[in-house]
Amino acid sequence: MKALDELTFDNRFARLGDAFSTHVLPEPLDAPRLVVASEAAMALLDLDPAVAQTPVFAELFGGHKLWAEAEPRAMVYSGHQFGGYTPQLGDGRGLLLGEVYNEAGEHWDLHLKGAGMTPYSRMGDGRAVLRSSIREFLASEALYALGIPSSRALCVIGSDTPVWREKQERGAMLLRMAHSHIRFGHFEYFYYTKKPEQQALLAEHVLNLHYPECREQPEPYLAMFREIVERNAELIAKWQAYGFCHGVMNTDNMSILGITFDFGPFAFLDDFDAHFICNHSDHEGRYSFSNQVPIGQWNLSALAQALTPFISVDALKEALGLYLPLYQANYLDLMRRRLGLTTAEDDDQHLVERLLKLMQNSGVDYTLFFRRLGDESAALAVTRLRDDFVDLAGFDAWAEQYKARVARDGDYGEEQRRARMHAVNPLYILRNYLAQNAIAAAESGDYNEVRRLHEVLSRPFEEQAGMEQYAQRPPDWGKHLEISCSS
Ligand code: AMP
Ligand code: MG
């Protein structure tokens, strides 16, 4: 266990030089205080959890202090936003403080979001508000606990610093962690600004640090791109299987590591709705729940374009062709497991599609349906769940098909079925209204609810005593919350 001053830095991205990032110091928050910290994320840095309670913790992550070895840098990138190319973006309010390596030899980027203006701030103030910082904190740690790759969050620091959005709010900082903060948009920036040398340096950097095994392949860059395609196909399969809607899948929000990255107006589905749009500025539904699948491919094509200096167009196309079949295989595998199936049959895709259509028409709670399906035998569970459906004949037909399928899968005892299904079907997810309750309390200075919710979501598959209120469908007020896109 380490104290805060014992972290070891090795700032490899900063060493790429000024073409890639700019040195900027964090702008301190007034009266910084700990809102919430993740012990699990602290453990990744070998940090003693007790240090979160010390004043120096809030000072470090509130922008007042820095380690001597930290090299705070704002990264430059660009990206396709809602389908159109924006030639220059960059960290407008986030700084890569440095890369810390832990005792296991892993490197973790420490990225401070809401750290003040940078050369890339454009019209923005460089700040992040408390509510969006809490949302990103809860979501990253909750996704991780669900087994969905994501950036991590070490802590949120609140403050008295006024920040103007639709109304006056308070500034906060989020300390984000990831093995890399390099986005598809980094490659696009050097491609479209025609800087082949820096583009090559970036590609070497990513290959050496994050895809070293691809060096062994005859075409290392192609192998790396294939790996990125595969990781994204797997990631999006998990989003779809668990009902996560990212909301802003611009290419600057896509990680070259295939992790969930940059949280805005995201949402987990309450009722199943394939057409759900969580981002209220997304008038055309470009990033609707079901569109995440083709958009994943679109974004990979944008990255492929930026890699044309290194890889032939034919090879890139072939690699892109892996995306959809891989997505489908991963998705179907996850959905089979959510249904409690251990074997594969040709008609399983159809079984899943029919169920989703019935859920869509009846507004069935996506998370609770699967959880309850595993509570008891297939026959008893479908009888109990039947009441949630409007099209009863349709549901009965599905239920017969499902029971027959479960029977062919094998004769497992109820206990085994429950254990297996509950291990993949969470009881607790980050519903928007739960986040909203925690945020409202935090905005009035009470951080207990954020901490409790974080705690509950860190063990989403385990039924926790006294936490029934976190496993309910949303109340009416919580069903169609408009989450502000200004963050
Ligand atoms: P986002 O929608 O949060 O992914 O941000 C898109 C771009 O705008 C990124 O380059 C951000 O760093 C930048 N940005 C977002 N909010 C602010 C802000 N309040 N001040 C400065 N830059 C911002
Ligand atoms: Mg972003």
Short mmCIF file of C-alpha atoms and ligand atoms in Angstrom, two decimals:
data_model
loop_
_atom_site.label_atom_id
_atom_site.label_comp_id
_atom_site.label_asym_id
_atom_site.label_seq_id
_atom_site.Cartn_x
_atom_site.Cartn_y
_atom_site.Cartn_z
CA MET A 1 0.00 0.00 0.00
CA LYS A 2 1.30 3.37 -0.99
CA ALA A 3 0.90 6.87 0.37
CA LEU A 4 -0.02 9.57 -2.14
CA ASP A 5 3.55 10.83 -2.49
CA GLU A 6 4.82 7.36 -3.33
CA LEU A 7 3.32 7.09 -6.82
CA THR A 8 5.82 6.37 -9.59
CA PHE A 9 5.43 8.22 -12.88
CA ASP A 10 6.66 7.43 -16.36
CA ASN A 11 5.12 9.96 -18.76
CA ARG A 12 5.47 8.28 -22.12
CA PHE A 13 2.80 10.28 -23.95
CA ALA A 14 4.22 13.59 -22.74
CA ARG A 15 7.59 12.56 -24.20
CA LEU A 16 6.08 12.42 -27.69
CA GLY A 17 6.43 16.18 -27.56
CA ASP A 18 4.62 19.40 -28.30
CA ALA A 19 3.06 18.27 -31.57
CA PHE A 20 0.88 15.92 -29.51
CA SER A 21 0.05 17.88 -26.40
CA THR A 22 0.61 21.17 -24.62
CA HIS A 23 1.87 21.76 -21.12
CA VAL A 24 -0.93 23.34 -19.05
CA LEU A 25 -1.23 23.62 -15.28
CA PRO A 26 -4.55 22.77 -13.60
CA GLU A 27 -6.56 25.73 -12.40
CA PRO A 28 -7.46 25.04 -8.76
CA LEU A 29 -11.04 24.74 -7.53
CA ASP A 30 -12.20 26.82 -4.56
CA ALA A 31 -12.60 24.85 -1.34
CA PRO A 32 -11.96 21.39 -2.86
CA ARG A 33 -13.55 18.47 -1.03
CA LEU A 34 -13.97 14.79 -1.58
CA VAL A 35 -17.35 13.81 -2.98
CA VAL A 36 -16.62 10.15 -3.66
CA ALA A 37 -13.63 7.90 -4.25
CA SER A 38 -13.39 4.40 -5.66
CA GLU A 39 -11.37 2.07 -3.48
CA ALA A 40 -11.19 -0.39 -6.37
CA ALA A 41 -9.64 2.27 -8.61
CA MET A 42 -7.28 3.36 -5.82
CA ALA A 43 -6.13 -0.24 -5.54
CA LEU A 44 -5.00 -0.09 -9.18
CA LEU A 45 -2.48 2.54 -8.07
CA ASP A 46 -1.64 0.51 -4.92
CA LEU A 47 -3.02 3.42 -2.90
CA ASP A 48 -4.07 2.94 0.69
CA PRO A 49 -7.85 3.70 0.69
CA ALA A 50 -7.40 5.82 3.83
CA VAL A 51 -5.55 8.50 1.84
CA ALA A 52 -8.82 9.54 0.17
CA GLN A 53 -9.86 11.07 3.50
CA THR A 54 -6.75 13.25 3.83
CA PRO A 55 -6.88 16.93 2.80
CA VAL A 56 -4.00 16.48 0.39
CA PHE A 57 -6.10 14.06 -1.69
CA ALA A 58 -8.72 16.76 -2.41
CA GLU A 59 -5.92 19.28 -3.00
CA LEU A 60 -4.17 17.04 -5.54
CA PHE A 61 -7.31 16.14 -7.46
CA GLY A 62 -8.82 19.61 -7.04
CA GLY A 63 -5.91 21.16 -8.93
CA HIS A 64 -4.05 22.75 -5.99
CA LYS A 65 -1.04 20.49 -5.84
CA LEU A 66 0.95 18.34 -8.20
CA TRP A 67 3.51 15.62 -7.86
CA ALA A 68 6.97 16.78 -8.88
CA GLU A 69 7.03 14.04 -11.52
CA ALA A 70 3.62 14.85 -13.03
CA GLU A 71 3.68 16.54 -16.42
CA PRO A 72 0.20 17.92 -17.03
CA ARG A 73 -0.59 18.02 -20.75
CA ALA A 74 -3.65 18.85 -22.82
CA MET A 75 -3.79 16.43 -25.78
CA VAL A 76 -4.73 17.50 -29.30
CA TYR A 77 -7.09 15.42 -31.45
CA SER A 78 -9.92 15.91 -33.90
CA GLY A 79 -12.87 13.79 -34.86
CA HIS A 80 -16.15 13.22 -36.60
CA GLN A 81 -18.97 14.70 -34.56
CA PHE A 82 -22.45 13.58 -35.61
CA GLY A 83 -21.01 12.51 -38.93
CA GLY A 84 -19.23 15.76 -39.79
CA TYR A 85 -15.51 16.30 -39.49
CA THR A 86 -14.27 18.83 -36.91
CA PRO A 87 -10.66 19.61 -37.82
CA GLN A 88 -9.40 20.40 -34.36
CA LEU A 89 -10.62 19.37 -30.98
CA GLY A 90 -8.42 18.38 -28.08
CA ASP A 91 -8.72 18.34 -24.33
CA GLY A 92 -10.65 21.53 -23.73
CA ARG A 93 -11.06 20.86 -20.05
CA GLY A 94 -9.01 17.79 -19.22
CA LEU A 95 -5.33 17.25 -18.53
CA LEU A 96 -3.30 14.12 -18.71
CA LEU A 97 -1.38 14.54 -15.44
CA GLY A 98 0.96 11.68 -16.17
CA GLU A 99 1.25 7.93 -16.35
CA VAL A 100 1.60 6.05 -13.09
CA TYR A 101 2.82 2.50 -12.97
CA ASN A 102 1.77 0.16 -10.25
CA GLU A 103 3.51 -2.74 -8.56
CA ALA A 104 2.04 -5.15 -11.10
CA GLY A 105 3.84 -3.15 -13.80
CA GLU A 106 0.66 -1.70 -15.34
CA HIS A 107 0.61 1.90 -16.51
CA TRP A 108 -2.42 4.03 -15.72
CA ASP A 109 -3.05 7.47 -17.21
CA LEU A 110 -4.19 9.94 -14.59
CA HIS A 111 -6.50 12.38 -16.35
CA LEU A 112 -8.04 15.32 -14.53
CA LYS A 113 -11.32 16.40 -16.11
CA GLY A 114 -12.61 19.91 -15.37
CA ALA A 115 -9.08 21.24 -14.77
CA GLY A 116 -9.55 24.63 -16.47
CA MET A 117 -8.93 26.17 -19.86
CA THR A 118 -6.43 24.82 -22.36
CA PRO A 119 -5.46 25.89 -25.88
CA TYR A 120 -8.28 23.58 -27.05
CA SER A 121 -11.07 25.07 -24.94
CA ARG A 122 -12.63 26.93 -27.90
CA MET A 123 -15.73 28.68 -26.46
CA GLY A 124 -15.76 26.59 -23.28
CA ASP A 125 -14.71 27.49 -19.74
CA GLY A 126 -12.56 24.42 -19.15
CA ARG A 127 -14.76 23.31 -16.31
CA ALA A 128 -16.98 20.33 -15.52
CA VAL A 129 -19.97 20.57 -13.20
CA LEU A 130 -20.68 18.37 -10.21
CA ARG A 131 -23.60 16.48 -11.76
CA SER A 132 -21.75 15.38 -14.91
CA SER A 133 -18.67 14.42 -12.90
CA ILE A 134 -20.79 12.26 -10.61
CA ARG A 135 -22.49 10.66 -13.62
CA GLU A 136 -19.17 9.77 -15.23
CA PHE A 137 -17.78 8.47 -11.93
CA LEU A 138 -20.78 6.22 -11.28
CA ALA A 139 -21.02 5.00 -14.86
CA SER A 140 -17.39 4.09 -15.34
CA GLU A 141 -17.19 2.16 -12.11
CA ALA A 142 -20.60 0.53 -12.67
CA LEU A 143 -19.68 -0.59 -16.20
CA TYR A 144 -16.46 -2.07 -14.92
CA ALA A 145 -18.36 -4.00 -12.25
CA LEU A 146 -20.69 -5.36 -14.94
CA GLY A 147 -17.69 -6.66 -16.86
CA ILE A 148 -17.95 -4.02 -19.58
CA PRO A 149 -14.59 -2.46 -20.51
CA SER A 150 -14.48 1.19 -19.48
CA SER A 151 -12.23 3.99 -18.38
CA ARG A 152 -12.13 4.05 -14.59
CA ALA A 153 -12.76 6.81 -12.10
CA LEU A 154 -10.64 7.43 -9.02
CA CYS A 155 -12.61 10.24 -7.43
CA VAL A 156 -14.80 13.30 -7.78
CA ILE A 157 -13.75 16.49 -6.04
CA GLY A 158 -16.45 19.10 -5.43
CA SER A 159 -15.95 22.80 -4.83
CA ASP A 160 -17.39 26.28 -4.35
CA THR A 161 -16.22 27.41 -7.79
CA PRO A 162 -19.22 28.83 -9.67
CA VAL A 163 -19.72 27.46 -13.17
CA TRP A 164 -22.36 28.79 -15.52
CA ARG A 165 -24.44 26.32 -17.57
CA GLU A 166 -28.20 26.79 -18.07
CA LYS A 167 -28.04 28.05 -14.52
CA GLN A 168 -25.23 28.61 -12.05
CA GLU A 169 -23.74 25.39 -10.82
CA ARG A 170 -20.57 24.31 -9.03
CA GLY A 171 -17.38 23.11 -10.60
CA ALA A 172 -15.96 19.68 -9.90
CA MET A 173 -13.06 17.58 -11.08
CA LEU A 174 -13.06 13.91 -11.96
CA LEU A 175 -9.88 11.89 -11.92
CA ARG A 176 -10.20 9.44 -14.79
CA MET A 177 -7.92 6.45 -15.32
CA ALA A 178 -7.25 4.37 -18.40
CA HIS A 179 -4.27 2.56 -19.91
CA SER A 180 -4.47 5.15 -22.67
CA HIS A 181 -6.40 8.29 -23.51
CA ILE A 182 -5.70 7.96 -27.22
CA ARG A 183 -8.85 8.21 -29.30
CA PHE A 184 -9.69 7.43 -32.93
CA GLY A 185 -9.60 11.23 -33.27
CA HIS A 186 -5.88 11.36 -32.49
CA PHE A 187 -5.15 9.42 -35.67
CA GLU A 188 -7.63 11.50 -37.62
CA TYR A 189 -5.95 14.72 -36.49
CA PHE A 190 -2.54 13.82 -37.87
CA TYR A 191 -4.02 12.31 -41.02
CA TYR A 192 -6.16 15.31 -41.95
CA THR A 193 -3.51 17.88 -41.00
CA LYS A 194 -1.10 15.91 -43.23
CA LYS A 195 1.58 15.28 -40.66
CA PRO A 196 2.87 11.85 -41.69
CA GLU A 197 5.86 11.89 -39.34
CA GLN A 198 3.77 12.52 -36.25
CA GLN A 199 1.17 10.09 -37.53
CA ALA A 200 3.88 7.41 -37.73
CA LEU A 201 5.16 8.29 -34.27
CA LEU A 202 1.66 7.98 -32.86
CA ALA A 203 1.12 4.62 -34.56
CA GLU A 204 4.46 3.33 -33.22
CA HIS A 205 3.58 4.57 -29.76
CA VAL A 206 0.22 2.78 -29.73
CA LEU A 207 1.69 -0.38 -31.21
CA ASN A 208 4.58 -0.55 -28.75
CA LEU A 209 2.62 0.32 -25.65
CA HIS A 210 -0.76 -1.22 -26.22
CA TYR A 211 -0.52 -3.84 -28.95
CA PRO A 212 3.04 -5.22 -28.58
CA GLU A 213 1.90 -8.73 -29.61
CA CYS A 214 1.03 -7.33 -33.05
CA ARG A 215 4.75 -6.75 -33.64
CA GLU A 216 5.08 -10.49 -34.21
CA GLN A 217 2.64 -10.36 -37.13
CA PRO A 218 3.78 -9.89 -40.75
CA GLU A 219 1.89 -6.58 -40.93
CA PRO A 220 1.91 -5.13 -37.40
CA TYR A 221 -0.27 -2.11 -38.16
CA LEU A 222 -2.89 -4.22 -39.85
CA ALA A 223 -2.84 -6.67 -36.94
CA MET A 224 -3.32 -3.72 -34.58
CA PHE A 225 -6.26 -2.38 -36.57
CA ARG A 226 -7.84 -5.84 -36.60
CA GLU A 227 -7.48 -6.00 -32.85
CA ILE A 228 -9.13 -2.59 -32.49
CA VAL A 229 -12.01 -3.78 -34.68
CA GLU A 230 -12.39 -6.90 -32.57
CA ARG A 231 -12.31 -5.05 -29.26
CA ASN A 232 -14.92 -2.57 -30.43
CA ALA A 233 -17.17 -5.32 -31.74
CA GLU A 234 -16.95 -7.01 -28.33
CA LEU A 235 -17.52 -3.76 -26.47
CA ILE A 236 -20.60 -2.80 -28.42
CA ALA A 237 -22.00 -6.33 -28.08
CA LYS A 238 -21.79 -5.81 -24.31
CA TRP A 239 -23.46 -2.40 -24.48
CA GLN A 240 -26.32 -3.91 -26.47
CA ALA A 241 -26.65 -6.97 -24.28
CA TYR A 242 -26.80 -4.88 -21.10
CA GLY A 243 -28.80 -1.94 -22.43
CA PHE A 244 -26.13 0.75 -22.26
CA CYS A 245 -26.66 3.74 -24.51
CA HIS A 246 -23.53 5.90 -24.88
CA GLY A 247 -25.26 8.83 -26.49
CA VAL A 248 -22.33 10.60 -28.17
CA MET A 249 -20.41 8.10 -30.26
CA ASN A 250 -18.33 10.72 -32.03
CA THR A 251 -14.94 9.43 -33.14
CA ASP A 252 -13.22 11.64 -30.58
CA ASN A 253 -15.07 9.68 -27.90
CA MET A 254 -13.89 6.30 -29.19
CA SER A 255 -10.89 4.76 -27.48
CA ILE A 256 -8.15 2.91 -29.39
CA LEU A 257 -8.34 0.37 -26.55
CA GLY A 258 -11.99 -0.49 -27.22
CA ILE A 259 -13.16 0.71 -23.82
CA THR A 260 -16.21 2.82 -22.99
CA PHE A 261 -14.93 6.36 -22.98
CA ASP A 262 -16.15 9.94 -22.46
CA PHE A 263 -19.49 9.94 -20.74
CA GLY A 264 -22.10 12.51 -21.63
CA PRO A 265 -25.88 12.02 -21.65
CA PHE A 266 -25.52 8.21 -21.50
CA ALA A 267 -28.28 6.00 -20.10
CA PHE A 268 -29.01 2.43 -19.23
CA LEU A 269 -32.35 1.32 -20.61
CA ASP A 270 -35.15 1.05 -18.08
CA ASP A 271 -37.95 -0.31 -20.33
CA PHE A 272 -36.54 -2.06 -23.37
CA ASP A 273 -36.65 0.31 -26.33
CA ALA A 274 -34.51 -0.36 -29.39
CA HIS A 275 -35.13 3.17 -30.64
CA PHE A 276 -34.19 4.90 -27.41
CA ILE A 277 -32.29 8.17 -27.83
CA CYS A 278 -30.63 9.33 -24.62
CA ASN A 279 -29.08 12.47 -26.06
CA HIS A 280 -31.67 15.20 -26.47
CA SER A 281 -29.55 17.07 -29.00
CA ASP A 282 -29.50 13.97 -31.20
CA HIS A 283 -32.58 14.94 -33.20
CA GLU A 284 -32.10 12.34 -35.89
CA GLY A 285 -31.34 9.49 -33.54
CA ARG A 286 -27.90 8.93 -35.02
CA TYR A 287 -26.80 7.50 -31.68
CA SER A 288 -30.00 5.72 -30.73
CA PHE A 289 -29.65 2.44 -28.87
CA SER A 290 -29.93 0.14 -31.90
CA ASN A 291 -27.85 2.45 -34.09
CA GLN A 292 -24.85 1.94 -31.85
CA VAL A 293 -24.08 -1.22 -33.79
CA PRO A 294 -23.74 0.31 -37.30
CA ILE A 295 -22.21 3.48 -35.82
CA GLY A 296 -19.47 1.34 -34.27
CA GLN A 297 -18.61 0.21 -37.79
CA TRP A 298 -18.89 3.74 -39.18
CA ASN A 299 -16.43 4.97 -36.55
CA LEU A 300 -14.02 2.16 -37.32
CA SER A 301 -14.21 3.14 -41.01
CA ALA A 302 -13.27 6.69 -40.03
CA LEU A 303 -10.26 5.30 -38.18
CA ALA A 304 -9.45 3.08 -41.17
CA GLN A 305 -9.38 6.15 -43.41
CA ALA A 306 -6.84 7.75 -41.09
CA LEU A 307 -4.70 4.61 -41.29
CA THR A 308 -4.53 4.50 -45.09
CA PRO A 309 -0.92 5.78 -45.03
CA PHE A 310 0.09 2.54 -43.29
CA ILE A 311 -2.30 -0.14 -44.48
CA SER A 312 -3.70 -0.94 -47.93
CA VAL A 313 -7.34 -0.09 -48.53
CA ASP A 314 -8.14 -3.72 -49.36
CA ALA A 315 -6.66 -4.97 -46.13
CA LEU A 316 -8.51 -2.31 -44.15
CA LYS A 317 -11.78 -3.27 -45.80
CA GLU A 318 -11.20 -6.90 -45.03
CA ALA A 319 -10.51 -6.09 -41.38
CA LEU A 320 -13.64 -3.92 -41.19
CA GLY A 321 -15.56 -6.91 -42.52
CA LEU A 322 -14.78 -8.72 -39.27
CA TYR A 323 -16.83 -6.26 -37.24
CA LEU A 324 -20.41 -7.30 -37.86
CA PRO A 325 -20.01 -11.09 -37.64
CA LEU A 326 -17.92 -10.68 -34.51
CA TYR A 327 -20.43 -8.33 -32.99
CA GLN A 328 -23.25 -10.76 -33.76
CA ALA A 329 -21.42 -13.77 -32.35
CA ASN A 330 -20.52 -11.92 -29.14
CA TYR A 331 -23.98 -10.47 -28.72
CA LEU A 332 -25.70 -13.79 -29.24
CA ASP A 333 -23.34 -15.49 -26.85
CA LEU A 334 -24.13 -12.93 -24.14
CA MET A 335 -27.86 -13.10 -24.74
CA ARG A 336 -27.82 -16.90 -24.58
CA ARG A 337 -26.14 -16.63 -21.22
CA ARG A 338 -28.66 -14.04 -20.08
CA LEU A 339 -31.39 -16.53 -21.00
CA GLY A 340 -29.63 -19.23 -19.00
CA LEU A 341 -28.58 -21.28 -22.02
CA THR A 342 -25.28 -23.12 -22.08
CA THR A 343 -25.45 -24.54 -25.59
CA ALA A 344 -25.97 -22.97 -29.02
CA GLU A 345 -28.76 -23.67 -31.48
CA ASP A 346 -29.37 -22.07 -34.87
CA ASP A 347 -32.69 -20.62 -33.86
CA ASP A 348 -31.42 -18.81 -30.76
CA GLN A 349 -31.09 -15.49 -32.57
CA HIS A 350 -34.74 -15.72 -33.43
CA LEU A 351 -35.65 -16.54 -29.83
CA VAL A 352 -33.86 -13.41 -28.65
CA GLU A 353 -35.37 -11.20 -31.35
CA ARG A 354 -38.89 -12.36 -30.59
CA LEU A 355 -38.44 -11.68 -26.91
CA LEU A 356 -37.09 -8.17 -27.53
CA LYS A 357 -39.98 -7.37 -29.81
CA LEU A 358 -42.45 -8.44 -27.14
CA MET A 359 -40.59 -6.42 -24.51
CA GLN A 360 -40.56 -3.40 -26.79
CA ASN A 361 -44.28 -3.52 -27.32
CA SER A 362 -45.05 -3.90 -23.62
CA GLY A 363 -42.44 -1.58 -22.12
CA VAL A 364 -40.92 -4.33 -20.01
CA ASP A 365 -38.04 -3.47 -17.69
CA TYR A 366 -34.98 -4.82 -19.48
CA THR A 367 -32.82 -5.51 -16.43
CA LEU A 368 -35.44 -6.92 -14.08
CA PHE A 369 -36.90 -9.23 -16.70
CA PHE A 370 -33.67 -11.21 -17.02
CA ARG A 371 -33.01 -11.15 -13.31
CA ARG A 372 -36.45 -12.55 -12.54
CA LEU A 373 -36.21 -15.09 -15.31
CA GLY A 374 -33.37 -16.67 -13.34
CA ASP A 375 -35.10 -16.53 -9.97
CA GLU A 376 -36.81 -19.88 -10.46
CA SER A 377 -37.35 -22.65 -12.99
CA ALA A 378 -38.13 -21.58 -16.56
CA ALA A 379 -41.75 -22.74 -16.23
CA LEU A 380 -42.43 -20.85 -13.00
CA ALA A 381 -40.52 -17.75 -14.09
CA VAL A 382 -42.41 -17.28 -17.36
CA THR A 383 -45.72 -17.75 -15.58
CA ARG A 384 -44.84 -14.96 -13.17
CA LEU A 385 -43.39 -12.66 -15.83
CA ARG A 386 -46.39 -13.06 -18.13
CA ASP A 387 -48.30 -10.25 -16.40
CA ASP A 388 -45.78 -7.68 -17.63
CA PHE A 389 -46.72 -8.28 -21.24
CA VAL A 390 -49.56 -6.80 -23.23
CA ASP A 391 -49.52 -9.31 -26.07
CA LEU A 392 -50.29 -12.35 -23.95
CA ALA A 393 -50.73 -14.75 -26.85
CA GLY A 394 -47.41 -13.62 -28.24
CA PHE A 395 -45.72 -14.06 -24.90
CA ASP A 396 -47.25 -17.49 -24.35
CA ALA A 397 -45.96 -18.65 -27.71
CA TRP A 398 -42.50 -17.35 -26.85
CA ALA A 399 -42.63 -18.92 -23.40
CA GLU A 400 -43.43 -22.35 -24.90
CA GLN A 401 -40.52 -22.02 -27.28
CA TYR A 402 -38.24 -20.90 -24.43
CA LYS A 403 -39.24 -23.73 -22.10
CA ALA A 404 -38.64 -26.30 -24.83
CA ARG A 405 -35.28 -24.72 -25.56
CA VAL A 406 -34.30 -24.78 -21.88
CA ALA A 407 -35.31 -28.45 -21.70
CA ARG A 408 -33.07 -29.28 -24.67
CA ASP A 409 -30.23 -27.31 -23.07
CA GLY A 410 -30.01 -29.79 -20.22
CA ASP A 411 -31.64 -30.68 -16.97
CA TYR A 412 -30.05 -28.39 -14.43
CA GLY A 413 -31.45 -28.01 -10.97
CA GLU A 414 -33.15 -24.74 -10.10
CA GLU A 415 -30.29 -23.78 -7.79
CA GLN A 416 -27.71 -24.13 -10.51
CA ARG A 417 -29.86 -22.26 -12.99
CA ARG A 418 -30.30 -19.39 -10.57
CA ALA A 419 -26.61 -19.15 -9.69
CA ARG A 420 -25.61 -19.23 -13.35
CA MET A 421 -28.18 -16.67 -14.46
CA HIS A 422 -27.72 -14.31 -11.55
CA ALA A 423 -24.01 -14.22 -12.27
CA VAL A 424 -24.72 -12.60 -15.66
CA ASN A 425 -27.98 -10.74 -14.98
CA PRO A 426 -27.47 -7.75 -12.69
CA LEU A 427 -30.02 -6.77 -10.09
CA TYR A 428 -28.69 -3.22 -9.87
CA ILE A 429 -27.92 -0.91 -12.76
CA LEU A 430 -27.26 2.82 -12.92
CA ARG A 431 -30.75 3.99 -13.71
CA ASN A 432 -30.96 7.66 -14.59
CA TYR A 433 -33.32 8.40 -11.76
CA LEU A 434 -30.98 6.81 -9.21
CA ALA A 435 -28.14 8.97 -10.47
CA GLN A 436 -30.49 11.96 -10.35
CA ASN A 437 -31.38 11.35 -6.68
CA ALA A 438 -27.73 11.06 -5.76
CA ILE A 439 -26.88 14.23 -7.69
CA ALA A 440 -29.68 16.23 -6.08
CA ALA A 441 -28.41 15.28 -2.62
CA ALA A 442 -24.81 16.03 -3.60
CA GLU A 443 -25.77 19.43 -4.96
CA SER A 444 -27.14 20.28 -1.54
CA GLY A 445 -23.93 19.09 0.10
CA ASP A 446 -24.84 15.53 1.10
CA TYR A 447 -22.55 13.00 -0.56
CA ASN A 448 -23.85 9.91 1.22
CA GLU A 449 -26.23 8.91 -1.54
CA VAL A 450 -23.54 9.05 -4.24
CA ARG A 451 -21.32 6.92 -2.07
CA ARG A 452 -24.05 4.40 -1.29
CA LEU A 453 -25.09 4.11 -4.93
CA HIS A 454 -21.48 3.60 -5.98
CA GLU A 455 -21.16 0.89 -3.34
CA VAL A 456 -24.32 -0.91 -4.50
CA LEU A 457 -23.31 -0.74 -8.16
CA SER A 458 -19.87 -2.12 -7.43
CA ARG A 459 -21.51 -5.52 -6.80
CA PRO A 460 -24.38 -5.48 -9.31
CA PHE A 461 -24.95 -9.23 -9.43
CA GLU A 462 -25.14 -9.76 -5.68
CA GLU A 463 -28.37 -9.19 -3.81
CA GLN A 464 -27.52 -6.75 -1.03
CA ALA A 465 -29.46 -6.60 2.23
CA GLY A 466 -31.49 -3.44 2.72
CA MET A 467 -30.88 -2.20 -0.84
CA GLU A 468 -34.24 -3.17 -2.39
CA GLN A 469 -34.91 0.43 -3.37
CA TYR A 470 -32.05 0.29 -5.86
CA ALA A 471 -33.55 -2.69 -7.67
CA GLN A 472 -36.89 -1.17 -8.60
CA ARG A 473 -38.37 0.13 -11.80
CA PRO A 474 -38.21 3.92 -11.97
CA PRO A 475 -41.08 5.93 -10.53
CA ASP A 476 -43.07 7.91 -13.08
CA TRP A 477 -41.01 11.08 -12.60
CA GLY A 478 -37.85 9.10 -13.24
CA LYS A 479 -38.87 7.48 -16.51
CA HIS A 480 -38.20 10.18 -19.04
CA LEU A 481 -35.66 12.40 -17.43
CA GLU A 482 -34.08 14.91 -19.75
CA ILE A 483 -30.41 14.77 -18.99
CA SER A 484 -28.78 18.07 -19.86
CA CYS A 485 -26.12 17.74 -22.53
CA SER A 486 -24.16 20.68 -21.15
CA SER A 487 -21.71 19.13 -18.78
P1 AMP B 1 -17.39 16.20 -25.15
O1 AMP B 1 -18.71 16.45 -25.77
O2 AMP B 1 -17.38 16.34 -23.63
O3 AMP B 1 -16.76 14.93 -25.60
O4 AMP B 1 -16.46 17.39 -25.62
C1 AMP B 1 -16.17 17.69 -26.96
C2 AMP B 1 -14.99 18.64 -26.98
O5 AMP B 1 -15.32 19.86 -26.34
C3 AMP B 1 -13.77 18.12 -26.28
O6 AMP B 1 -12.66 18.58 -26.99
C4 AMP B 1 -13.87 18.74 -24.93
O7 AMP B 1 -12.62 18.82 -24.27
C5 AMP B 1 -14.45 20.09 -25.24
N1 AMP B 1 -15.22 20.64 -24.15
C6 AMP B 1 -16.39 20.16 -23.64
N2 AMP B 1 -16.81 20.91 -22.62
C7 AMP B 1 -15.92 21.90 -22.46
C8 AMP B 1 -15.80 23.02 -21.58
N3 AMP B 1 -16.69 23.26 -20.62
N4 AMP B 1 -14.74 23.84 -21.73
C9 AMP B 1 -13.83 23.61 -22.69
N5 AMP B 1 -13.89 22.59 -23.55
C10 AMP B 1 -14.90 21.74 -23.45
MG MG B 2 -15.29 13.90 -25.72
#
